[in-house]
mmCIF file of C-alpha atoms in Angstrom:
data_model
loop_
_atom_site.group_PDB
_atom_site.id
_atom_site.type_symbol
_atom_site.label_atom_id
_atom_site.label_comp_id
_atom_site.label_asym_id
_atom_site.label_seq_id
_atom_site.Cartn_x
_atom_site.Cartn_y
_atom_site.Cartn_z
ATOM 1 C CA GLY A 1 -74.926 -2.095 50.283
ATOM 2 C CA GLN A 2 -72.848 -3.360 47.240
ATOM 3 C CA GLN A 3 -74.433 -1.512 44.108
ATOM 4 C CA VAL A 4 -72.640 -3.846 41.624
ATOM 5 C CA GLN A 5 -71.928 -7.573 41.998
ATOM 6 C CA GLN A 6 -69.501 -9.502 40.104
ATOM 7 C CA SER A 7 -69.281 -13.654 39.908
ATOM 8 C CA PRO A 8 -67.630 -15.210 40.222
ATOM 9 C CA ALA A 9 -64.550 -13.645 42.004
ATOM 10 C CA SER A 10 -61.913 -15.048 40.371
ATOM 11 C CA LEU A 11 -61.363 -17.826 37.244
ATOM 12 C CA VAL A 12 -59.025 -20.246 35.975
ATOM 13 C CA LEU A 13 -58.879 -21.245 32.319
ATOM 14 C CA GLN A 14 -56.783 -22.998 29.847
ATOM 15 C CA GLU A 15 -56.144 -21.495 26.908
ATOM 16 C CA GLY A 16 -58.536 -21.819 24.464
ATOM 17 C CA GLU A 17 -61.775 -22.353 26.924
ATOM 18 C CA ASN A 18 -64.252 -20.093 27.240
ATOM 19 C CA ALA A 19 -65.095 -17.474 30.115
ATOM 20 C CA GLU A 20 -68.220 -16.495 31.798
ATOM 21 C CA LEU A 21 -68.532 -13.213 33.777
ATOM 22 C CA GLN A 22 -71.774 -11.762 35.380
ATOM 23 C CA CYS A 23 -72.117 -8.193 36.536
ATOM 24 C CA ASN A 24 -75.691 -7.870 38.660
ATOM 25 C CA PHE A 25 -76.788 -4.693 39.718
ATOM 26 C CA SER A 26 -79.250 -3.242 42.682
ATOM 27 C CA SER A 27 -81.363 -0.691 40.841
ATOM 28 C CA THR A 28 -82.236 0.350 37.144
ATOM 29 C CA ALA A 29 -79.350 0.880 35.164
ATOM 30 C CA THR A 30 -78.800 3.251 32.396
ATOM 31 C CA GLN A 31 -75.235 3.192 31.624
ATOM 32 C CA LEU A 32 -73.277 -0.073 31.704
ATOM 33 C CA GLN A 33 -69.436 -0.625 30.883
ATOM 34 C CA TRP A 34 -66.985 -3.471 31.284
ATOM 35 C CA PHE A 35 -63.595 -2.411 31.843
ATOM 36 C CA TYR A 36 -60.199 -4.543 32.039
ATOM 37 C CA GLN A 37 -57.231 -3.993 33.982
ATOM 38 C CA ARG A 38 -53.765 -5.741 33.781
ATOM 39 C CA PRO A 39 -51.795 -5.812 37.022
ATOM 40 C CA GLY A 40 -50.766 -2.650 37.671
ATOM 41 C CA GLY A 41 -51.980 -0.998 34.609
ATOM 42 C CA SER A 42 -54.947 1.468 34.231
ATOM 43 C CA LEU A 43 -58.824 0.479 33.484
ATOM 44 C CA VAL A 44 -59.287 -0.247 29.882
ATOM 45 C CA SER A 45 -62.907 -0.105 27.876
ATOM 46 C CA LEU A 46 -64.090 -3.426 26.802
ATOM 47 C CA LEU A 47 -67.517 -2.817 25.719
ATOM 48 C CA TYR A 48 -69.585 0.173 26.949
ATOM 49 C CA ASN A 49 -73.504 -1.478 26.762
ATOM 50 C CA PRO A 50 -76.129 0.108 28.361
ATOM 51 C CA SER A 51 -79.145 -3.088 26.652
ATOM 52 C CA GLY A 52 -78.557 -5.566 24.152
ATOM 53 C CA THR A 53 -76.241 -7.342 23.269
ATOM 54 C CA LYS A 54 -72.708 -6.016 21.347
ATOM 55 C CA HIS A 55 -69.592 -7.785 20.345
ATOM 56 C CA THR A 56 -66.111 -6.656 19.101
ATOM 57 C CA GLY A 57 -63.400 -9.153 18.605
ATOM 58 C CA ARG A 58 -63.719 -12.410 21.078
ATOM 59 C CA LEU A 59 -65.965 -10.530 23.471
ATOM 60 C CA THR A 60 -69.581 -10.659 23.859
ATOM 61 C CA SER A 61 -71.385 -8.451 26.024
ATOM 62 C CA THR A 62 -75.674 -9.021 26.862
ATOM 63 C CA THR A 63 -77.589 -6.432 28.919
ATOM 64 C CA VAL A 64 -80.896 -7.522 30.081
ATOM 65 C CA THR A 65 -81.711 -4.109 31.745
ATOM 66 C CA LYS A 66 -84.990 -5.249 33.294
ATOM 67 C CA GLU A 67 -83.476 -7.920 35.076
ATOM 68 C CA ARG A 68 -80.671 -5.639 36.403
ATOM 69 C CA ARG A 69 -77.764 -8.042 34.932
ATOM 70 C CA SER A 70 -74.927 -8.178 32.559
ATOM 71 C CA SER A 71 -72.717 -10.890 30.890
ATOM 72 C CA LEU A 72 -68.996 -10.612 29.372
ATOM 73 C CA HIS A 73 -68.315 -13.604 27.395
ATOM 74 C CA ILE A 74 -64.439 -14.003 26.551
ATOM 75 C CA SER A 75 -64.456 -17.076 23.611
ATOM 76 C CA SER A 76 -61.091 -18.920 22.917
ATOM 77 C CA SER A 77 -59.297 -17.211 25.969
ATOM 78 C CA GLN A 78 -55.978 -16.600 25.392
ATOM 79 C CA ILE A 79 -52.739 -16.141 28.124
ATOM 80 C CA THR A 80 -53.016 -12.258 27.770
ATOM 81 C CA ASP A 81 -56.360 -12.097 28.816
ATOM 82 C CA SER A 82 -55.395 -12.817 32.475
ATOM 83 C CA GLY A 83 -55.877 -9.134 34.413
ATOM 84 C CA THR A 84 -59.128 -8.508 36.304
ATOM 85 C CA TYR A 85 -62.289 -7.290 34.439
ATOM 86 C CA PHE A 86 -65.030 -4.801 35.913
ATOM 87 C CA CYS A 87 -68.411 -3.822 35.536
ATOM 88 C CA ALA A 88 -69.529 -0.242 36.299
ATOM 89 C CA MET A 89 -72.883 1.004 36.007
ATOM 90 C CA GLU A 90 -74.839 4.144 36.573
ATOM 91 C CA ARG A 91 -78.404 4.368 37.779
ATOM 92 C CA ASP A 92 -80.444 7.343 36.795
ATOM 93 C CA THR A 93 -78.858 9.893 34.532
ATOM 94 C CA GLY A 94 -76.646 11.773 37.390
ATOM 95 C CA TYR A 95 -72.964 10.820 36.454
ATOM 96 C CA GLN A 96 -72.154 10.994 40.111
ATOM 97 C CA ASN A 97 -73.644 7.231 40.712
ATOM 98 C CA PHE A 98 -71.082 5.472 38.840
ATOM 99 C CA TYR A 99 -70.498 2.330 40.477
ATOM 100 C CA PHE A 100 -68.092 -0.338 39.933
ATOM 101 C CA GLY A 101 -68.308 -3.996 40.955
ATOM 102 C CA LYS A 102 -65.273 -5.941 42.838
ATOM 103 C CA GLY A 103 -64.281 -7.574 39.225
ATOM 104 C CA THR A 104 -63.154 -11.016 38.399
ATOM 105 C CA SER A 105 -59.696 -12.209 38.465
ATOM 106 C CA LEU A 106 -59.305 -13.928 35.510
ATOM 107 C CA THR A 107 -56.251 -16.074 34.890
ATOM 108 C CA VAL A 108 -55.602 -18.278 31.596
ATOM 109 C CA ILE A 109 -52.719 -20.998 31.841
ATOM 110 C CA PRO A 110 -51.008 -22.552 28.988
ATOM 111 C CA GLU B 1 -53.392 5.500 21.959
ATOM 112 C CA THR B 2 -53.723 7.581 25.288
ATOM 113 C CA ALA B 3 -55.719 10.419 25.369
ATOM 114 C CA VAL B 4 -56.659 11.134 29.393
ATOM 115 C CA PHE B 5 -52.886 12.288 30.651
ATOM 116 C CA GLN B 6 -51.906 11.883 34.335
ATOM 117 C CA THR B 7 -49.123 13.333 36.014
ATOM 118 C CA PRO B 8 -46.930 12.069 38.303
ATOM 119 C CA ASN B 9 -46.906 8.178 37.547
ATOM 120 C CA TYR B 10 -46.137 7.918 41.272
ATOM 121 C CA HIS B 11 -45.219 10.059 44.090
ATOM 122 C CA VAL B 12 -44.369 9.143 47.709
ATOM 123 C CA THR B 13 -44.907 11.516 50.592
ATOM 124 C CA GLN B 14 -45.088 11.938 54.545
ATOM 125 C CA VAL B 15 -48.292 11.847 56.431
ATOM 126 C CA GLY B 16 -49.449 16.069 56.894
ATOM 127 C CA ASN B 17 -47.746 17.201 53.334
ATOM 128 C CA GLU B 18 -50.097 18.681 50.519
ATOM 129 C CA VAL B 19 -49.653 16.859 47.446
ATOM 130 C CA SER B 20 -51.493 17.936 43.858
ATOM 131 C CA PHE B 21 -51.925 15.486 40.673
ATOM 132 C CA ASN B 22 -52.703 16.545 37.398
ATOM 133 C CA CYS B 23 -55.180 15.227 34.627
ATOM 134 C CA LYS B 24 -55.780 16.652 31.153
ATOM 135 C CA GLN B 25 -58.140 14.963 28.290
ATOM 136 C CA THR B 26 -57.662 15.672 24.738
ATOM 137 C CA LEU B 27 -61.112 14.048 23.745
ATOM 138 C CA GLY B 28 -63.004 17.366 23.973
ATOM 139 C CA HIS B 29 -65.249 15.285 26.594
ATOM 140 C CA ASP B 30 -67.576 17.709 28.761
ATOM 141 C CA THR B 31 -66.919 15.383 31.960
ATOM 142 C CA MET B 32 -64.519 14.487 34.133
ATOM 143 C CA TYR B 33 -64.085 12.582 37.275
ATOM 144 C CA TRP B 34 -61.545 11.142 39.910
ATOM 145 C CA TYR B 35 -61.513 7.611 41.006
ATOM 146 C CA LYS B 36 -59.773 5.964 43.820
ATOM 147 C CA GLN B 37 -58.417 2.460 43.958
ATOM 148 C CA ASP B 38 -57.157 1.019 46.874
ATOM 149 C CA SER B 39 -54.848 -2.188 47.586
ATOM 150 C CA LYS B 40 -58.101 -4.592 47.008
ATOM 151 C CA LYS B 41 -58.544 -2.803 43.934
ATOM 152 C CA LEU B 42 -61.757 -1.931 45.113
ATOM 153 C CA LEU B 43 -62.858 1.755 42.647
ATOM 154 C CA LYS B 44 -64.869 4.253 44.336
ATOM 155 C CA ILE B 45 -65.790 7.385 42.465
ATOM 156 C CA MET B 46 -64.470 10.654 44.002
ATOM 157 C CA PHE B 47 -65.529 13.715 41.866
ATOM 158 C CA SER B 48 -67.469 14.500 38.756
ATOM 159 C CA TYR B 49 -67.416 17.952 37.195
ATOM 160 C CA ASN B 50 -69.352 18.987 34.205
ATOM 161 C CA ASN B 51 -69.564 22.572 32.743
ATOM 162 C CA LYS B 52 -68.722 24.104 36.514
ATOM 163 C CA GLN B 53 -70.700 21.580 38.115
ATOM 164 C CA LEU B 54 -68.625 19.648 40.462
ATOM 165 C CA ILE B 55 -70.470 16.834 42.250
ATOM 166 C CA VAL B 56 -68.751 15.183 45.177
ATOM 167 C CA ASN B 57 -68.998 11.619 46.890
ATOM 168 C CA GLU B 58 -70.211 12.810 50.348
ATOM 169 C CA THR B 59 -67.869 9.965 51.883
ATOM 170 C CA VAL B 60 -64.861 11.927 50.484
ATOM 171 C CA PRO B 61 -63.092 13.901 53.458
ATOM 172 C CA ARG B 62 -62.827 17.577 53.174
ATOM 173 C CA ARG B 63 -58.994 17.702 52.631
ATOM 174 C CA PHE B 64 -59.381 16.638 49.232
ATOM 175 C CA SER B 65 -60.156 19.044 46.585
ATOM 176 C CA PRO B 66 -60.540 18.941 42.762
ATOM 177 C CA GLN B 67 -59.519 21.831 40.811
ATOM 178 C CA SER B 68 -60.361 22.999 36.994
ATOM 179 C CA SER B 69 -59.228 25.454 34.748
ATOM 180 C CA ASP B 70 -61.325 24.247 31.758
ATOM 181 C CA LYS B 71 -63.102 21.329 30.348
ATOM 182 C CA ALA B 72 -59.977 19.262 29.563
ATOM 183 C CA HIS B 73 -58.098 19.677 33.088
ATOM 184 C CA LEU B 74 -59.089 18.033 36.347
ATOM 185 C CA ASN B 75 -56.774 18.156 38.826
ATOM 186 C CA LEU B 76 -56.865 16.770 42.600
ATOM 187 C CA ARG B 77 -55.211 18.147 45.331
ATOM 188 C CA ILE B 78 -55.042 16.628 48.803
ATOM 189 C CA LYS B 79 -54.268 19.231 51.309
ATOM 190 C CA SER B 80 -52.746 17.231 54.096
ATOM 191 C CA VAL B 81 -52.517 13.387 53.555
ATOM 192 C CA GLU B 82 -52.918 10.533 55.544
ATOM 193 C CA PRO B 83 -51.749 7.181 55.679
ATOM 194 C CA GLU B 84 -55.455 5.723 54.156
ATOM 195 C CA ASP B 85 -54.956 8.066 51.212
ATOM 196 C CA SER B 86 -52.198 5.534 49.928
ATOM 197 C CA ALA B 87 -54.020 4.232 46.515
ATOM 198 C CA VAL B 88 -53.677 4.492 42.774
ATOM 199 C CA TYR B 89 -55.647 7.910 41.736
ATOM 200 C CA LEU B 90 -57.577 7.141 38.242
ATOM 201 C CA CYS B 91 -58.610 9.792 36.250
ATOM 202 C CA ALA B 92 -61.713 9.503 33.671
ATOM 203 C CA SER B 93 -63.659 11.604 31.260
ATOM 204 C CA SER B 94 -66.816 10.867 29.135
ATOM 205 C CA PRO B 95 -68.580 13.205 26.893
ATOM 206 C CA GLY B 96 -71.280 13.550 29.139
ATOM 207 C CA THR B 97 -73.965 14.215 27.086
ATOM 208 C CA GLY B 98 -76.027 11.650 27.744
ATOM 209 C CA VAL B 99 -73.563 9.113 26.919
ATOM 210 C CA TYR B 100 -71.037 8.552 29.898
ATOM 211 C CA GLU B 101 -68.743 6.021 28.115
ATOM 212 C CA GLN B 102 -65.936 6.898 30.293
ATOM 213 C CA TYR B 103 -62.112 6.628 29.113
ATOM 214 C CA PHE B 104 -59.368 6.330 31.951
ATOM 215 C CA GLY B 105 -55.827 7.640 32.320
ATOM 216 C CA PRO B 106 -53.304 5.755 33.635
ATOM 217 C CA GLY B 107 -53.416 6.488 37.298
ATOM 218 C CA THR B 108 -51.105 7.950 40.193
ATOM 219 C CA ARG B 109 -50.111 5.825 42.844
ATOM 220 C CA LEU B 110 -49.546 7.841 45.625
ATOM 221 C CA THR B 111 -47.926 6.199 48.991
ATOM 222 C CA VAL B 112 -48.109 8.299 52.090
ATOM 223 C CA LEU B 113 -45.184 6.901 54.586
#
């Protein structure tokens, strides 16, 4: 079954609104990373956050390891934030077990 | 700043041909990976390589094989391409010493006619 589940699948916001993206995983994660991908572009690492809360710019990620979930909060969304956001987790310590969610497609409109 | 380099950017070929994609990282990382991203943007790990140890995702067909000359390079060879191999192939690296934060290359888009 799907190891990593992301919600919502898609999200449309008006510029300036906040976004909350969710990631749930089926087993304990030892590594957790959020990525961004522009259409046709490569994956860009946003936050590496296996536990706790981390901030960078307008992004905040909170990972609760025991509850097997992580969230990505985008404040004051901008049109250039549009794209797909992926959550990826690794369970145990084996690097062969890196799993990606299906992504959340974010569209920010004027 | 790009630190994981992939060539070519695009490749179009016919069924049955052999292709090879290159990946180089300048981060000094110990571990490198190949991922496949399909048309629905689903990402699946294919291989990881660390200190001469290769880990293969068991769902990867045998026509795929990684090739490494040193820890900074991990190439991907496909012996006889099939239509379902059309996808974007992404190379990544990570420090690999208990921290697996991954850095991705720009990808190689393969189209099999």
